[in-house]
mmCIF file with all atom_site columns, N, CA and C in Angstrom:
data_model
loop_
_atom_site.group_PDB
_atom_site.id
_atom_site.type_symbol
_atom_site.label_atom_id
_atom_site.label_alt_id
_atom_site.label_comp_id
_atom_site.label_asym_id
_atom_site.label_entity_id
_atom_site.label_seq_id
_atom_site.pdbx_PDB_ins_code
_atom_site.Cartn_x
_atom_site.Cartn_y
_atom_site.Cartn_z
_atom_site.occupancy
_atom_site.B_iso_or_equiv
_atom_site.pdbx_formal_charge
_atom_site.auth_seq_id
_atom_site.auth_comp_id
_atom_site.auth_asym_id
_atom_site.auth_atom_id
_atom_site.pdbx_PDB_model_num
ATOM 1   N N  . MET A 1 1  ? 1.049   -1.396  0.053   1.00 78.00 ? 4  MET A N  1
ATOM 2   C CA . MET A 1 1  ? -0.213  -0.270  0.029   1.00 78.00 ? 4  MET A CA 1
ATOM 3   C C  . MET A 1 1  ? 1.151   1.290   0.130   1.00 78.00 ? 4  MET A C  1
ATOM 4   N N  . GLU A 1 2  ? 1.673   1.261   0.757   1.00 80.00 ? 5  GLU A N  1
ATOM 5   C CA . GLU A 1 2  ? 2.630   2.511   0.889   1.00 80.00 ? 5  GLU A CA 1
ATOM 6   C C  . GLU A 1 2  ? 3.464   3.002   -0.459  1.00 80.00 ? 5  GLU A C  1
ATOM 7   N N  . ARG A 1 3  ? 4.256   2.056   -1.063  1.00 84.00 ? 6  ARG A N  1
ATOM 8   C CA . ARG A 1 3  ? 4.360   2.279   -2.453  1.00 84.00 ? 6  ARG A CA 1
ATOM 9   C C  . ARG A 1 3  ? 3.675   2.471   -3.524  1.00 84.00 ? 6  ARG A C  1
ATOM 10  N N  . ALA A 1 4  ? 2.492   2.421   -3.376  1.00 79.00 ? 7  ALA A N  1
ATOM 11  C CA . ALA A 1 4  ? 0.975   2.390   -4.473  1.00 79.00 ? 7  ALA A CA 1
ATOM 12  C C  . ALA A 1 4  ? 0.738   3.299   -3.982  1.00 79.00 ? 7  ALA A C  1
ATOM 13  N N  . GLY A 1 5  ? 1.240   4.346   -2.502  1.00 84.00 ? 8  GLY A N  1
ATOM 14  C CA . GLY A 1 5  ? 0.463   5.604   -2.634  1.00 84.00 ? 8  GLY A CA 1
ATOM 15  C C  . GLY A 1 5  ? -0.377  5.419   -1.862  1.00 84.00 ? 8  GLY A C  1
ATOM 16  N N  . ILE A 1 6  ? -1.219  4.266   -1.581  1.00 82.00 ? 9  ILE A N  1
ATOM 17  C CA . ILE A 1 6  ? -2.793  4.578   -0.477  1.00 82.00 ? 9  ILE A CA 1
ATOM 18  C C  . ILE A 1 6  ? -2.437  4.709   0.864   1.00 82.00 ? 9  ILE A C  1
ATOM 19  N N  . PRO A 1 7  ? -3.445  5.629   1.133   1.00 85.00 ? 10 PRO A N  1
ATOM 20  C CA . PRO A 1 7  ? -3.680  5.388   2.919   1.00 85.00 ? 10 PRO A CA 1
ATOM 21  C C  . PRO A 1 7  ? -3.898  4.489   3.292   1.00 85.00 ? 10 PRO A C  1
ATOM 22  N N  . TRP A 1 8  ? -3.254  4.185   4.572   1.00 87.00 ? 11 TRP A N  1
ATOM 23  C CA . TRP A 1 8  ? -3.882  3.105   5.387   1.00 87.00 ? 11 TRP A CA 1
ATOM 24  C C  . TRP A 1 8  ? -5.228  3.496   6.010   1.00 87.00 ? 11 TRP A C  1
ATOM 25  N N  . ALA A 1 9  ? -5.983  5.111   5.756   1.00 89.00 ? 12 ALA A N  1
ATOM 26  C CA . ALA A 1 9  ? -7.095  4.736   6.363   1.00 89.00 ? 12 ALA A CA 1
ATOM 27  C C  . ALA A 1 9  ? -7.910  5.352   5.241   1.00 89.00 ? 12 ALA A C  1
ATOM 28  N N  . GLY A 1 10 ? -9.265  4.589   5.086   1.00 82.00 ? 13 GLY A N  1
ATOM 29  C CA . GLY A 1 10 ? -10.263 4.397   3.765   1.00 82.00 ? 13 GLY A CA 1
ATOM 30  C C  . GLY A 1 10 ? -10.754 5.930   3.969   1.00 82.00 ? 13 GLY A C  1
ATOM 31  N N  . PRO A 1 11 ? -11.862 5.862   3.194   1.00 80.00 ? 14 PRO A N  1
ATOM 32  C CA . PRO A 1 11 ? -12.851 7.026   2.996   1.00 80.00 ? 14 PRO A CA 1
ATOM 33  C C  . PRO A 1 11 ? -13.795 6.993   4.215   1.00 80.00 ? 14 PRO A C  1
ATOM 34  N N  . THR A 1 12 ? -14.050 5.733   4.979   1.00 85.00 ? 15 THR A N  1
ATOM 35  C CA . THR A 1 12 ? -14.778 6.327   6.145   1.00 85.00 ? 15 THR A CA 1
ATOM 36  C C  . THR A 1 12 ? -13.827 6.465   7.169   1.00 85.00 ? 15 THR A C  1
ATOM 37  N N  . GLY A 1 13 ? -12.245 6.739   7.437   1.00 88.00 ? 16 GLY A N  1
ATOM 38  C CA . GLY A 1 13 ? -11.906 6.825   8.519   1.00 88.00 ? 16 GLY A CA 1
ATOM 39  C C  . GLY A 1 13 ? -11.269 5.589   8.734   1.00 88.00 ? 16 GLY A C  1
ATOM 40  N N  . GLN A 1 14 ? -11.800 4.612   8.483   1.00 88.00 ? 17 GLN A N  1
ATOM 41  C CA . GLN A 1 14 ? -11.206 3.154   9.445   1.00 88.00 ? 17 GLN A CA 1
ATOM 42  C C  . GLN A 1 14 ? -9.780  2.622   8.478   1.00 88.00 ? 17 GLN A C  1
ATOM 43  N N  . PRO A 1 15 ? -9.423  1.262   9.113   1.00 90.00 ? 18 PRO A N  1
ATOM 44  C CA . PRO A 1 15 ? -8.050  1.048   8.192   1.00 90.00 ? 18 PRO A CA 1
ATOM 45  C C  . PRO A 1 15 ? -8.274  0.334   7.028   1.00 90.00 ? 18 PRO A C  1
ATOM 46  N N  . ARG A 1 16 ? -7.543  0.253   6.121   1.00 87.00 ? 19 ARG A N  1
ATOM 47  C CA . ARG A 1 16 ? -7.827  -0.733  4.853   1.00 87.00 ? 19 ARG A CA 1
ATOM 48  C C  . ARG A 1 16 ? -7.080  -1.859  5.567   1.00 87.00 ? 19 ARG A C  1
ATOM 49  N N  . THR A 1 17 ? -8.002  -2.848  5.184   1.00 86.00 ? 20 THR A N  1
ATOM 50  C CA . THR A 1 17 ? -7.718  -3.940  5.403   1.00 86.00 ? 20 THR A CA 1
ATOM 51  C C  . THR A 1 17 ? -7.343  -5.132  4.026   1.00 86.00 ? 20 THR A C  1
ATOM 52  N N  . PHE A 1 18 ? -6.971  -6.424  3.935   1.00 80.00 ? 21 PHE A N  1
ATOM 53  C CA . PHE A 1 18 ? -7.044  -7.220  2.747   1.00 80.00 ? 21 PHE A CA 1
ATOM 54  C C  . PHE A 1 18 ? -8.218  -7.054  2.097   1.00 80.00 ? 21 PHE A C  1
ATOM 55  N N  . HIS A 1 19 ? -9.310  -7.543  2.743   1.00 83.00 ? 22 HIS A N  1
ATOM 56  C CA . HIS A 1 19 ? -10.551 -7.390  2.062   1.00 83.00 ? 22 HIS A CA 1
ATOM 57  C C  . HIS A 1 19 ? -10.952 -6.244  2.009   1.00 83.00 ? 22 HIS A C  1
ATOM 58  N N  . SER A 1 20 ? -10.705 -4.819  2.407   1.00 84.00 ? 23 SER A N  1
ATOM 59  C CA . SER A 1 20 ? -10.968 -3.678  1.814   1.00 84.00 ? 23 SER A CA 1
ATOM 60  C C  . SER A 1 20 ? -10.785 -4.012  0.368   1.00 84.00 ? 23 SER A C  1
ATOM 61  N N  . PHE A 1 21 ? -9.209  -4.293  -0.027  1.00 84.00 ? 24 PHE A N  1
ATOM 62  C CA . PHE A 1 21 ? -8.717  -4.812  -1.662  1.00 84.00 ? 24 PHE A CA 1
ATOM 63  C C  . PHE A 1 21 ? -10.205 -5.479  -2.499  1.00 84.00 ? 24 PHE A C  1
ATOM 64  N N  . ARG A 1 22 ? -10.329 -6.891  -1.948  1.00 88.00 ? 25 ARG A N  1
ATOM 65  C CA . ARG A 1 22 ? -11.428 -7.707  -2.158  1.00 88.00 ? 25 ARG A CA 1
ATOM 66  C C  . ARG A 1 22 ? -12.609 -6.672  -2.697  1.00 88.00 ? 25 ARG A C  1
ATOM 67  N N  . HIS A 1 23 ? -13.634 -5.785  -1.657  1.00 86.00 ? 26 HIS A N  1
ATOM 68  C CA . HIS A 1 23 ? -14.560 -5.744  -1.986  1.00 86.00 ? 26 HIS A CA 1
ATOM 69  C C  . HIS A 1 23 ? -14.283 -4.554  -2.891  1.00 86.00 ? 26 HIS A C  1
ATOM 70  N N  . THR A 1 24 ? -13.190 -3.797  -2.899  1.00 85.00 ? 27 THR A N  1
ATOM 71  C CA . THR A 1 24 ? -12.903 -2.949  -3.921  1.00 85.00 ? 27 THR A CA 1
ATOM 72  C C  . THR A 1 24 ? -13.028 -3.391  -5.332  1.00 85.00 ? 27 THR A C  1
ATOM 73  N N  . PHE A 1 25 ? -12.209 -4.906  -5.589  1.00 90.00 ? 28 PHE A N  1
ATOM 74  C CA . PHE A 1 25 ? -12.485 -5.377  -6.958  1.00 90.00 ? 28 PHE A CA 1
ATOM 75  C C  . PHE A 1 25 ? -13.785 -6.458  -7.107  1.00 90.00 ? 28 PHE A C  1
ATOM 76  N N  . ALA A 1 26 ? -14.283 -6.324  -5.946  1.00 91.00 ? 29 ALA A N  1
ATOM 77  C CA . ALA A 1 26 ? -15.625 -7.206  -6.187  1.00 91.00 ? 29 ALA A CA 1
ATOM 78  C C  . ALA A 1 26 ? -16.937 -5.962  -7.046  1.00 91.00 ? 29 ALA A C  1
ATOM 79  N N  . LYS A 1 27 ? -16.486 -4.871  -6.038  1.00 87.00 ? 30 LYS A N  1
ATOM 80  C CA . LYS A 1 27 ? -17.303 -3.384  -6.567  1.00 87.00 ? 30 LYS A CA 1
ATOM 81  C C  . LYS A 1 27 ? -17.021 -3.458  -8.328  1.00 87.00 ? 30 LYS A C  1
ATOM 82  N N  . ARG A 1 28 ? -16.079 -3.121  -8.207  1.00 88.00 ? 31 ARG A N  1
ATOM 83  C CA . ARG A 1 28 ? -15.317 -2.843  -9.581  1.00 88.00 ? 31 ARG A CA 1
ATOM 84  C C  . ARG A 1 28 ? -15.593 -3.847  -11.089 1.00 88.00 ? 31 ARG A C  1
ATOM 85  N N  . ALA A 1 29 ? -15.674 -4.980  -10.423 1.00 91.00 ? 32 ALA A N  1
ATOM 86  C CA . ALA A 1 29 ? -15.794 -5.974  -11.279 1.00 91.00 ? 32 ALA A CA 1
ATOM 87  C C  . ALA A 1 29 ? -17.173 -6.460  -11.790 1.00 91.00 ? 32 ALA A C  1
ATOM 88  N N  . LEU A 1 30 ? -18.484 -6.255  -10.569 1.00 86.00 ? 33 LEU A N  1
ATOM 89  C CA . LEU A 1 30 ? -20.000 -5.871  -10.632 1.00 86.00 ? 33 LEU A CA 1
ATOM 90  C C  . LEU A 1 30 ? -20.196 -4.782  -11.660 1.00 86.00 ? 33 LEU A C  1
ATOM 91  N N  . GLY A 1 31 ? -19.353 -3.250  -11.283 1.00 83.00 ? 34 GLY A N  1
ATOM 92  C CA . GLY A 1 31 ? -20.044 -2.294  -12.051 1.00 83.00 ? 34 GLY A CA 1
ATOM 93  C C  . GLY A 1 31 ? -19.436 -2.472  -13.250 1.00 83.00 ? 34 GLY A C  1
ATOM 94  N N  . THR A 1 32 ? -18.598 -2.860  -13.794 1.00 85.00 ? 35 THR A N  1
ATOM 95  C CA . THR A 1 32 ? -18.078 -3.547  -14.958 1.00 85.00 ? 35 THR A CA 1
ATOM 96  C C  . THR A 1 32 ? -18.577 -4.201  -15.813 1.00 85.00 ? 35 THR A C  1
ATOM 97  N N  . GLY A 1 33 ? -19.995 -4.677  -15.125 1.00 83.00 ? 36 GLY A N  1
ATOM 98  C CA . GLY A 1 33 ? -20.635 -5.743  -16.402 1.00 83.00 ? 36 GLY A CA 1
ATOM 99  C C  . GLY A 1 33 ? -20.245 -7.356  -15.855 1.00 83.00 ? 36 GLY A C  1
ATOM 100 N N  . ARG A 1 34 ? -19.358 -7.789  -15.022 1.00 89.00 ? 37 ARG A N  1
ATOM 101 C CA . ARG A 1 34 ? -18.923 -8.988  -14.654 1.00 89.00 ? 37 ARG A CA 1
ATOM 102 C C  . ARG A 1 34 ? -19.990 -9.724  -13.911 1.00 89.00 ? 37 ARG A C  1
ATOM 103 N N  . PRO A 1 35 ? -20.525 -10.939 -14.425 1.00 89.00 ? 38 PRO A N  1
ATOM 104 C CA . PRO A 1 35 ? -21.328 -11.566 -14.073 1.00 89.00 ? 38 PRO A CA 1
ATOM 105 C C  . PRO A 1 35 ? -20.960 -12.134 -12.400 1.00 89.00 ? 38 PRO A C  1
ATOM 106 N N  . ILE A 1 36 ? -22.136 -12.241 -11.262 1.00 89.00 ? 39 ILE A N  1
ATOM 107 C CA . ILE A 1 36 ? -21.502 -12.555 -10.148 1.00 89.00 ? 39 ILE A CA 1
ATOM 108 C C  . ILE A 1 36 ? -21.298 -14.189 -9.894  1.00 89.00 ? 39 ILE A C  1
ATOM 109 N N  . THR A 1 37 ? -21.932 -14.812 -10.820 1.00 92.00 ? 40 THR A N  1
ATOM 110 C CA . THR A 1 37 ? -20.998 -16.272 -10.635 1.00 92.00 ? 40 THR A CA 1
ATOM 111 C C  . THR A 1 37 ? -19.871 -15.831 -11.365 1.00 92.00 ? 40 THR A C  1
ATOM 112 N N  . TRP A 1 38 ? -19.465 -15.201 -12.127 1.00 94.00 ? 41 TRP A N  1
ATOM 113 C CA . TRP A 1 38 ? -17.922 -14.948 -12.395 1.00 94.00 ? 41 TRP A CA 1
ATOM 114 C C  . TRP A 1 38 ? -17.185 -14.820 -11.099 1.00 94.00 ? 41 TRP A C  1
ATOM 115 N N  . LEU A 1 39 ? -17.634 -13.702 -10.685 1.00 94.00 ? 42 LEU A N  1
ATOM 116 C CA . LEU A 1 39 ? -17.125 -13.240 -9.274  1.00 94.00 ? 42 LEU A CA 1
ATOM 117 C C  . LEU A 1 39 ? -16.744 -14.399 -7.894  1.00 94.00 ? 42 LEU A C  1
ATOM 118 N N  . SER A 1 40 ? -17.957 -14.750 -7.535  1.00 95.00 ? 43 SER A N  1
ATOM 119 C CA . SER A 1 40 ? -17.787 -15.935 -6.902  1.00 95.00 ? 43 SER A CA 1
ATOM 120 C C  . SER A 1 40 ? -16.633 -16.997 -6.926  1.00 95.00 ? 43 SER A C  1
ATOM 121 N N  . LYS A 1 41 ? -16.403 -17.383 -8.711  1.00 96.00 ? 44 LYS A N  1
ATOM 122 C CA . LYS A 1 41 ? -15.496 -18.534 -9.006  1.00 96.00 ? 44 LYS A CA 1
ATOM 123 C C  . LYS A 1 41 ? -13.582 -17.738 -8.258  1.00 96.00 ? 44 LYS A C  1
ATOM 124 N N  . HIS A 1 42 ? -14.346 -16.555 -9.268  1.00 94.00 ? 45 HIS A N  1
ATOM 125 C CA . HIS A 1 42 ? -12.675 -15.268 -9.124  1.00 94.00 ? 45 HIS A CA 1
ATOM 126 C C  . HIS A 1 42 ? -12.282 -15.628 -7.538  1.00 94.00 ? 45 HIS A C  1
ATOM 127 N N  . LEU A 1 43 ? -13.326 -15.253 -6.886  1.00 94.00 ? 46 LEU A N  1
ATOM 128 C CA . LEU A 1 43 ? -13.364 -14.983 -5.485  1.00 94.00 ? 46 LEU A CA 1
ATOM 129 C C  . LEU A 1 43 ? -12.670 -16.136 -4.415  1.00 94.00 ? 46 LEU A C  1
ATOM 130 N N  . GLY A 1 44 ? -13.067 -17.470 -5.195  1.00 95.00 ? 47 GLY A N  1
ATOM 131 C CA . GLY A 1 44 ? -12.724 -18.512 -4.416  1.00 95.00 ? 47 GLY A CA 1
ATOM 132 C C  . GLY A 1 44 ? -13.544 -19.302 -3.122  1.00 95.00 ? 47 GLY A C  1
ATOM 133 N N  . HIS A 1 45 ? -15.204 -18.290 -3.536  1.00 94.00 ? 48 HIS A N  1
ATOM 134 C CA . HIS A 1 45 ? -16.203 -18.242 -2.815  1.00 94.00 ? 48 HIS A CA 1
ATOM 135 C C  . HIS A 1 45 ? -16.686 -20.087 -2.440  1.00 94.00 ? 48 HIS A C  1
ATOM 136 N N  . SER A 1 46 ? -17.216 -20.398 -1.497  1.00 95.00 ? 49 SER A N  1
ATOM 137 C CA . SER A 1 46 ? -17.393 -22.103 -1.427  1.00 95.00 ? 49 SER A CA 1
ATOM 138 C C  . SER A 1 46 ? -18.650 -22.403 -2.214  1.00 95.00 ? 49 SER A C  1
ATOM 139 N N  . THR A 1 47 ? -19.458 -21.257 -2.491  1.00 96.00 ? 50 THR A N  1
ATOM 140 C CA . THR A 1 47 ? -21.005 -21.279 -2.566  1.00 96.00 ? 50 THR A CA 1
ATOM 141 C C  . THR A 1 47 ? -21.189 -20.167 -3.912  1.00 96.00 ? 50 THR A C  1
ATOM 142 N N  . LEU A 1 48 ? -22.057 -19.659 -4.378  1.00 92.00 ? 51 LEU A N  1
ATOM 143 C CA . LEU A 1 48 ? -22.708 -18.135 -4.869  1.00 92.00 ? 51 LEU A CA 1
ATOM 144 C C  . LEU A 1 48 ? -23.775 -17.661 -3.547  1.00 92.00 ? 51 LEU A C  1
ATOM 145 N N  . LYS A 1 49 ? -23.902 -18.280 -2.554  1.00 94.00 ? 52 LYS A N  1
ATOM 146 C CA . LYS A 1 49 ? -24.594 -17.922 -1.644  1.00 94.00 ? 52 LYS A CA 1
ATOM 147 C C  . LYS A 1 49 ? -23.596 -16.435 -1.092  1.00 94.00 ? 52 LYS A C  1
ATOM 148 N N  . VAL A 1 50 ? -22.607 -17.675 -0.301  1.00 94.00 ? 53 VAL A N  1
ATOM 149 C CA . VAL A 1 50 ? -22.039 -16.512 0.022   1.00 94.00 ? 53 VAL A CA 1
ATOM 150 C C  . VAL A 1 50 ? -21.302 -14.989 -0.652  1.00 94.00 ? 53 VAL A C  1
ATOM 151 N N  . THR A 1 51 ? -21.215 -15.417 -1.726  1.00 92.00 ? 54 THR A N  1
ATOM 152 C CA . THR A 1 51 ? -20.961 -13.911 -2.957  1.00 92.00 ? 54 THR A CA 1
ATOM 153 C C  . THR A 1 51 ? -21.968 -12.897 -2.863  1.00 92.00 ? 54 THR A C  1
ATOM 154 N N  . THR A 1 52 ? -23.437 -13.481 -3.291  1.00 90.00 ? 55 THR A N  1
ATOM 155 C CA . THR A 1 52 ? -24.438 -12.801 -3.136  1.00 90.00 ? 55 THR A CA 1
ATOM 156 C C  . THR A 1 52 ? -24.472 -12.238 -1.558  1.00 90.00 ? 55 THR A C  1
ATOM 157 N N  . ASP A 1 53 ? -24.567 -13.261 -0.880  1.00 91.00 ? 56 ASP A N  1
ATOM 158 C CA . ASP A 1 53 ? -24.842 -12.423 1.062   1.00 91.00 ? 56 ASP A CA 1
ATOM 159 C C  . ASP A 1 53 ? -23.618 -11.143 1.062   1.00 91.00 ? 56 ASP A C  1
ATOM 160 N N  . VAL A 1 54 ? -22.996 -11.186 0.506   1.00 89.00 ? 57 VAL A N  1
ATOM 161 C CA . VAL A 1 54 ? -21.786 -9.800  0.811   1.00 89.00 ? 57 VAL A CA 1
ATOM 162 C C  . VAL A 1 54 ? -21.667 -8.882  -0.178  1.00 89.00 ? 57 VAL A C  1
ATOM 163 N N  . TYR A 1 55 ? -21.948 -9.332  -1.544  1.00 87.00 ? 58 TYR A N  1
ATOM 164 C CA . TYR A 1 55 ? -22.211 -8.265  -2.615  1.00 87.00 ? 58 TYR A CA 1
ATOM 165 C C  . TYR A 1 55 ? -23.242 -8.366  -3.645  1.00 87.00 ? 58 TYR A C  1
ATOM 166 N N  . GLY A 1 56 ? -24.199 -8.988  -3.275  1.00 82.00 ? 59 GLY A N  1
ATOM 167 C CA . GLY A 1 56 ? -25.363 -8.960  -4.137  1.00 82.00 ? 59 GLY A CA 1
ATOM 168 C C  . GLY A 1 56 ? -25.781 -7.565  -4.402  1.00 82.00 ? 59 GLY A C  1
ATOM 169 N N  . HIS A 1 57 ? -25.909 -6.639  -3.211  1.00 78.00 ? 60 HIS A N  1
ATOM 170 C CA . HIS A 1 57 ? -26.284 -5.415  -3.155  1.00 78.00 ? 60 HIS A CA 1
ATOM 171 C C  . HIS A 1 57 ? -26.042 -4.828  -4.266  1.00 78.00 ? 60 HIS A C  1
ATOM 172 N N  . TRP A 1 58 ? -24.706 -4.585  -4.336  1.00 78.00 ? 61 TRP A N  1
ATOM 173 C CA . TRP A 1 58 ? -23.824 -3.880  -5.853  1.00 78.00 ? 61 TRP A CA 1
ATOM 174 C C  . TRP A 1 58 ? -24.562 -4.701  -7.051  1.00 78.00 ? 61 TRP A C  1
ATOM 175 N N  . GLU A 1 59 ? -24.322 -5.965  -7.032  1.00 76.00 ? 62 GLU A N  1
ATOM 176 C CA . GLU A 1 59 ? -24.989 -6.510  -7.946  1.00 76.00 ? 62 GLU A CA 1
ATOM 177 C C  . GLU A 1 59 ? -26.204 -5.876  -8.870  1.00 76.00 ? 62 GLU A C  1
ATOM 178 N N  . HIS A 1 60 ? -27.726 -5.675  -7.551  1.00 75.00 ? 63 HIS A N  1
ATOM 179 C CA . HIS A 1 60 ? -28.849 -5.075  -8.070  1.00 75.00 ? 63 HIS A CA 1
ATOM 180 C C  . HIS A 1 60 ? -28.582 -3.747  -8.217  1.00 75.00 ? 63 HIS A C  1
ATOM 181 N N  . ALA A 1 61 ? -27.596 -2.616  -7.696  1.00 75.00 ? 64 ALA A N  1
ATOM 182 C CA . ALA A 1 61 ? -27.901 -1.581  -7.996  1.00 75.00 ? 64 ALA A CA 1
ATOM 183 C C  . ALA A 1 61 ? -27.290 -1.698  -9.352  1.00 75.00 ? 64 ALA A C  1
ATOM 184 N N  . GLU A 1 62 ? -25.745 -2.020  -9.688  1.00 75.00 ? 65 GLU A N  1
ATOM 185 C CA . GLU A 1 62 ? -25.417 -1.839  -11.144 1.00 75.00 ? 65 GLU A CA 1
ATOM 186 C C  . GLU A 1 62 ? -26.829 -2.318  -12.159 1.00 75.00 ? 65 GLU A C  1
ATOM 187 N N  . ARG A 1 63 ? -27.396 -3.783  -12.030 1.00 76.00 ? 66 ARG A N  1
ATOM 188 C CA . ARG A 1 63 ? -28.805 -3.735  -12.774 1.00 76.00 ? 66 ARG A CA 1
ATOM 189 C C  . ARG A 1 63 ? -29.672 -2.796  -12.773 1.00 76.00 ? 66 ARG A C  1
ATOM 190 N N  . LYS A 1 64 ? -29.918 -1.832  -12.173 1.00 82.00 ? 67 LYS A N  1
ATOM 191 C CA . LYS A 1 64 ? -30.976 -1.314  -12.491 1.00 82.00 ? 67 LYS A CA 1
ATOM 192 C C  . LYS A 1 64 ? -30.191 -0.051  -12.511 1.00 82.00 ? 67 LYS A C  1
ATOM 193 N N  . HIS A 1 65 ? -29.096 0.556   -12.819 1.00 79.00 ? 68 HIS A N  1
ATOM 194 C CA . HIS A 1 65 ? -27.949 1.745   -12.972 1.00 79.00 ? 68 HIS A CA 1
ATOM 195 C C  . HIS A 1 65 ? -28.328 0.999   -15.132 1.00 79.00 ? 68 HIS A C  1
ATOM 196 N N  . GLN A 1 66 ? -27.878 -0.198  -15.157 1.00 78.00 ? 69 GLN A N  1
ATOM 197 C CA . GLN A 1 66 ? -27.800 -0.366  -16.707 1.00 78.00 ? 69 GLN A CA 1
ATOM 198 C C  . GLN A 1 66 ? -29.526 -0.246  -17.001 1.00 78.00 ? 69 GLN A C  1
ATOM 199 N N  . ALA A 1 67 ? -30.493 -0.668  -16.415 1.00 82.00 ? 70 ALA A N  1
ATOM 200 C CA . ALA A 1 67 ? -31.718 -0.792  -16.700 1.00 82.00 ? 70 ALA A CA 1
ATOM 201 C C  . ALA A 1 67 ? -31.952 0.736   -17.196 1.00 82.00 ? 70 ALA A C  1
ATOM 202 N N  . GLU A 1 68 ? -31.571 1.549   -16.390 1.00 84.00 ? 71 GLU A N  1
ATOM 203 C CA . GLU A 1 68 ? -32.487 3.191   -16.603 1.00 84.00 ? 71 GLU A CA 1
ATOM 204 C C  . GLU A 1 68 ? -31.467 3.624   -17.523 1.00 84.00 ? 71 GLU A C  1
ATOM 205 N N  . GLN A 1 69 ? -30.660 3.209   -18.195 1.00 82.00 ? 72 GLN A N  1
ATOM 206 C CA . GLN A 1 69 ? -29.327 3.814   -18.905 1.00 82.00 ? 72 GLN A CA 1
ATOM 207 C C  . GLN A 1 69 ? -30.164 2.880   -20.501 1.00 82.00 ? 72 GLN A C  1
ATOM 208 N N  . MET A 1 70 ? -31.408 2.160   -20.131 1.00 85.00 ? 73 MET A N  1
ATOM 209 C CA . MET A 1 70 ? -32.298 1.737   -21.440 1.00 85.00 ? 73 MET A CA 1
ATOM 210 C C  . MET A 1 70 ? -33.307 2.503   -21.952 1.00 85.00 ? 73 MET A C  1
ATOM 211 N N  . THR A 1 71 ? -33.521 3.420   -21.128 1.00 85.00 ? 74 THR A N  1
ATOM 212 C CA . THR A 1 71 ? -34.657 3.991   -20.929 1.00 85.00 ? 74 THR A CA 1
ATOM 213 C C  . THR A 1 71 ? -34.981 4.613   -22.081 1.00 85.00 ? 74 THR A C  1
ATOM 214 N N  . GLY A 1 72 ? -35.882 4.764   -23.132 1.00 83.00 ? 75 GLY A N  1
ATOM 215 C CA . GLY A 1 72 ? -36.090 5.797   -23.938 1.00 83.00 ? 75 GLY A CA 1
ATOM 216 C C  . GLY A 1 72 ? -35.476 5.133   -25.506 1.00 83.00 ? 75 GLY A C  1
ATOM 217 N N  . LEU A 1 73 ? -35.160 3.990   -25.939 1.00 83.00 ? 76 LEU A N  1
ATOM 218 C CA . LEU A 1 73 ? -33.998 3.527   -26.565 1.00 83.00 ? 76 LEU A CA 1
ATOM 219 C C  . LEU A 1 73 ? -34.716 2.560   -27.790 1.00 83.00 ? 76 LEU A C  1
ATOM 220 N N  . PHE A 1 74 ? -36.252 2.665   -27.269 1.00 83.00 ? 77 PHE A N  1
ATOM 221 C CA . PHE A 1 74 ? -37.112 1.863   -28.016 1.00 83.00 ? 77 PHE A CA 1
ATOM 222 C C  . PHE A 1 74 ? -38.630 2.574   -28.567 1.00 83.00 ? 77 PHE A C  1
ATOM 223 N N  . GLY A 1 75 ? -38.204 3.962   -28.579 1.00 74.00 ? 78 GLY A N  1
ATOM 224 C CA . GLY A 1 75 ? -39.788 4.848   -28.541 1.00 74.00 ? 78 GLY A CA 1
ATOM 225 C C  . GLY A 1 75 ? -40.367 4.481   -27.599 1.00 74.00 ? 78 GLY A C  1
ATOM 226 N N  . VAL A 1 76 ? -40.131 3.768   -26.345 1.00 62.00 ? 79 VAL A N  1
ATOM 227 C CA . VAL A 1 76 ? -41.754 3.546   -25.408 1.00 62.00 ? 79 VAL A CA 1
ATOM 228 C C  . VAL A 1 76 ? -41.579 4.214   -24.651 1.00 62.00 ? 79 VAL A C  1
#
């Protein structure tokens, strides 16, 4: 973190941990359209439920955002 110039404290003031980076990776993966099944395997979770319990809210938010961007494309 020091060599990358990343401060030890995150935006909430809490210290960053290994899992902070996993969460950032997961959020960015879902935010760029990666399927949650892909993310689950990539993170090495034992089941898809583990992934959806932890990161599912980001997937739902991204789906909503993508749907909103489709508004008006078909003139309806």
